[in-house]
mmCIF file of C-alpha atoms in Angstrom:
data_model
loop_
_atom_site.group_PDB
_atom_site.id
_atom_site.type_symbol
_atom_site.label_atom_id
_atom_site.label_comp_id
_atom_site.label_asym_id
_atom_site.label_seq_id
_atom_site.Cartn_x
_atom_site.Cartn_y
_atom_site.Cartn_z
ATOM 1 C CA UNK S 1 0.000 0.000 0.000
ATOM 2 C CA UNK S 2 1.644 3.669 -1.327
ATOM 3 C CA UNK S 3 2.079 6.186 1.297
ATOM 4 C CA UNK S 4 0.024 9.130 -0.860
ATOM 5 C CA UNK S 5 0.202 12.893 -0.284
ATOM 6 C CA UNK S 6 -2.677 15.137 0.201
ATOM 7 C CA UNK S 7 -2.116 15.663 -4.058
ATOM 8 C CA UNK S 8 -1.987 12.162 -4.569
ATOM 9 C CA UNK S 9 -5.531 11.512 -2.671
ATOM 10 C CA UNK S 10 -6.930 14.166 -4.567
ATOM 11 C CA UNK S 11 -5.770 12.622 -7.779
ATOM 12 C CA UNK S 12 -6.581 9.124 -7.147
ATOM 13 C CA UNK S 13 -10.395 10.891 -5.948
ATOM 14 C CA UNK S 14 -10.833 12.335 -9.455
ATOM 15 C CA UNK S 15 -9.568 9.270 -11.569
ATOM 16 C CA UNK S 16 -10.979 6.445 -9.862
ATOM 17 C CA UNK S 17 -14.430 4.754 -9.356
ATOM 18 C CA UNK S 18 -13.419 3.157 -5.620
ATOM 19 C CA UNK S 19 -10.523 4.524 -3.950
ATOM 20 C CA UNK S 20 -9.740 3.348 -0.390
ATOM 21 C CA UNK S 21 -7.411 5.364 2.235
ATOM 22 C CA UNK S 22 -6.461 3.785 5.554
ATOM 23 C CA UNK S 23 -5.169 6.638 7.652
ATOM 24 C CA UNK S 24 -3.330 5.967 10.778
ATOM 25 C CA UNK S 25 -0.752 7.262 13.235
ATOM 26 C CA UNK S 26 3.154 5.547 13.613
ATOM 27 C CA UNK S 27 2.605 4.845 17.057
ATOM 28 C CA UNK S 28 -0.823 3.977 17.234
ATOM 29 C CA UNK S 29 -0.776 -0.161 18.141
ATOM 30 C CA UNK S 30 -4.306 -0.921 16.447
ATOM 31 C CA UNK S 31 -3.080 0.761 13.623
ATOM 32 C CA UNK S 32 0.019 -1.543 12.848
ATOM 33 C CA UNK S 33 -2.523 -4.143 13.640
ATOM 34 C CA UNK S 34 -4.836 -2.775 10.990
ATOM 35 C CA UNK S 35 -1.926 -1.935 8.696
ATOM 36 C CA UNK S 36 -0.943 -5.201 8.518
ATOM 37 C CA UNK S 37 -4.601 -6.305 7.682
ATOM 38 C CA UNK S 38 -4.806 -4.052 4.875
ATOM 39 C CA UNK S 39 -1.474 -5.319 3.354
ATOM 40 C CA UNK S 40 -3.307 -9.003 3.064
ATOM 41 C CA UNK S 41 -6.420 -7.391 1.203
ATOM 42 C CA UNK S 42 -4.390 -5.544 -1.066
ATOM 43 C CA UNK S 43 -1.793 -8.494 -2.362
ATOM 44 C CA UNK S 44 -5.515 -10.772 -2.525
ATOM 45 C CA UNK S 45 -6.986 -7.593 -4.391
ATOM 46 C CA UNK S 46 -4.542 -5.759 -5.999
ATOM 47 C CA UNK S 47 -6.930 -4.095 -8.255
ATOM 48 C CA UNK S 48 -8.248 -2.043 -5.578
ATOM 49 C CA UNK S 49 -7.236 1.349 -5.370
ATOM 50 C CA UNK S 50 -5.314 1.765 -1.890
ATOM 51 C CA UNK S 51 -3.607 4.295 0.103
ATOM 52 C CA UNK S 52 -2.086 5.291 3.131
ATOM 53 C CA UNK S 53 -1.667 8.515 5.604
ATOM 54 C CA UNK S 54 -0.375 9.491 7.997
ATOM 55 C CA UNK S 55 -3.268 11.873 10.037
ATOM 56 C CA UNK S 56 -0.164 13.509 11.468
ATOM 57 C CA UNK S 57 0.210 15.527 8.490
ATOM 58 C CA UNK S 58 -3.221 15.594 6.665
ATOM 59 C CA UNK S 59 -5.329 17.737 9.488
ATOM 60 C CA UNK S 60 -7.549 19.553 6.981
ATOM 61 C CA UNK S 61 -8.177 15.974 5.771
ATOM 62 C CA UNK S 62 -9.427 14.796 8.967
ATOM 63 C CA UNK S 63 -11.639 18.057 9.786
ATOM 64 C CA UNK S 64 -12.915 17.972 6.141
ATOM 65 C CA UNK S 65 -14.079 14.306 6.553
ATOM 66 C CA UNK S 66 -14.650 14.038 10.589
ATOM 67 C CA UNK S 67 -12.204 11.848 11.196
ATOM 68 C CA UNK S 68 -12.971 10.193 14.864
ATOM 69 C CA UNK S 69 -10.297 8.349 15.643
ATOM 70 C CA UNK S 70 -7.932 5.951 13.862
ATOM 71 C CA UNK S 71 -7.386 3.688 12.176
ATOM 72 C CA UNK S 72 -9.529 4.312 9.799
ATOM 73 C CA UNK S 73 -10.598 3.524 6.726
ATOM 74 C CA UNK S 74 -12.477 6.219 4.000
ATOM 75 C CA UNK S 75 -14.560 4.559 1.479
ATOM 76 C CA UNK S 76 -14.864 6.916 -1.133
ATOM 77 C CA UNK S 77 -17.565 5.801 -4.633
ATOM 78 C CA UNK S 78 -17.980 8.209 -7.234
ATOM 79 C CA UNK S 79 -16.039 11.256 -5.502
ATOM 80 C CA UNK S 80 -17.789 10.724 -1.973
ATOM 81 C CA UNK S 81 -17.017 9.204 1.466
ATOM 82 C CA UNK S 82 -19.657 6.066 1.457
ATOM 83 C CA UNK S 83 -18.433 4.919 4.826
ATOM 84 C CA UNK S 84 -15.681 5.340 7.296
ATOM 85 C CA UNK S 85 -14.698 2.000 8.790
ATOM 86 C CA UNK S 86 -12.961 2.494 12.640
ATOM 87 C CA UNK S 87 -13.226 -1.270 13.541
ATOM 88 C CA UNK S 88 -11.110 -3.857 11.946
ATOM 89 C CA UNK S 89 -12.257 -6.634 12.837
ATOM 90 C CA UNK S 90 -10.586 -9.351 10.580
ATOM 91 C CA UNK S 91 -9.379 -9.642 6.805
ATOM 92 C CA UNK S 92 -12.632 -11.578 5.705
ATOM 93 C CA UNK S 93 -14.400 -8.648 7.314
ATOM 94 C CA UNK S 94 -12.668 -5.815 5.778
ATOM 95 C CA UNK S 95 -12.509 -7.749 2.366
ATOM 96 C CA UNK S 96 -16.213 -7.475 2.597
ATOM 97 C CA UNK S 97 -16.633 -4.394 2.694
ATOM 98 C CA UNK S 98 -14.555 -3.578 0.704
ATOM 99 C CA UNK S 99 -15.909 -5.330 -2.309
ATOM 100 C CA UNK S 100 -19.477 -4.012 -1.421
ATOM 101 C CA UNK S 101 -18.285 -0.714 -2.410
ATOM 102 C CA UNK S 102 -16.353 -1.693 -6.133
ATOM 103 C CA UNK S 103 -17.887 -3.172 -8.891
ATOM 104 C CA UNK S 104 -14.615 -5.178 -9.432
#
């Protein structure tokens, strides 16, 4: 999973259908946990559209979309947030959801 800048999100947002972007903090345990996660759905599904970032430096991100707490993970469809996941439960879980919101 890339590591995108605020440009790249915005990019990715434009271009694709589904784009998915976990955002998390370095020292945040359930995020490694959820990293880690994340890494398994994306070499099973590589043609989804992930990214990562870092909510230390994307603020205005989080205010713009409400970000609670993380991890977390945006589900954007068609240019808007369709849900933000906080609980990662387990890779069948997240896989789920995640292809509930692609057409892949």
């Amino acid at each position: 999973m890339m590591e995108w800048k605020l440009e790249q999100w915005r990019e990715e947002v434009e271009k694709a259908e589904s784009v998915f972007l976990y955002l998390y903090t370095p020292l945040c345990g359930t995020c490694m946990v959820a990293s880690k996660m994340l890494t398994i759905i994306t070499a099973m599904k590589p043609e989804l559209k992930f990214g990562k970032m870092d909510m230390n430096y994307a603020k205005d991100l989080a205010r713009q979309y409400q970000i609670e707490s993380v991890p977390c993970l945006l589900v954007i469809n068609n240019k808007e947030v369709k849900e933000k996941v906080y609980r990662f439960e387990s890779v069948p879980h997240l896989l789920t959801i995640c292809q509930s919101h692609t057409s892949l």
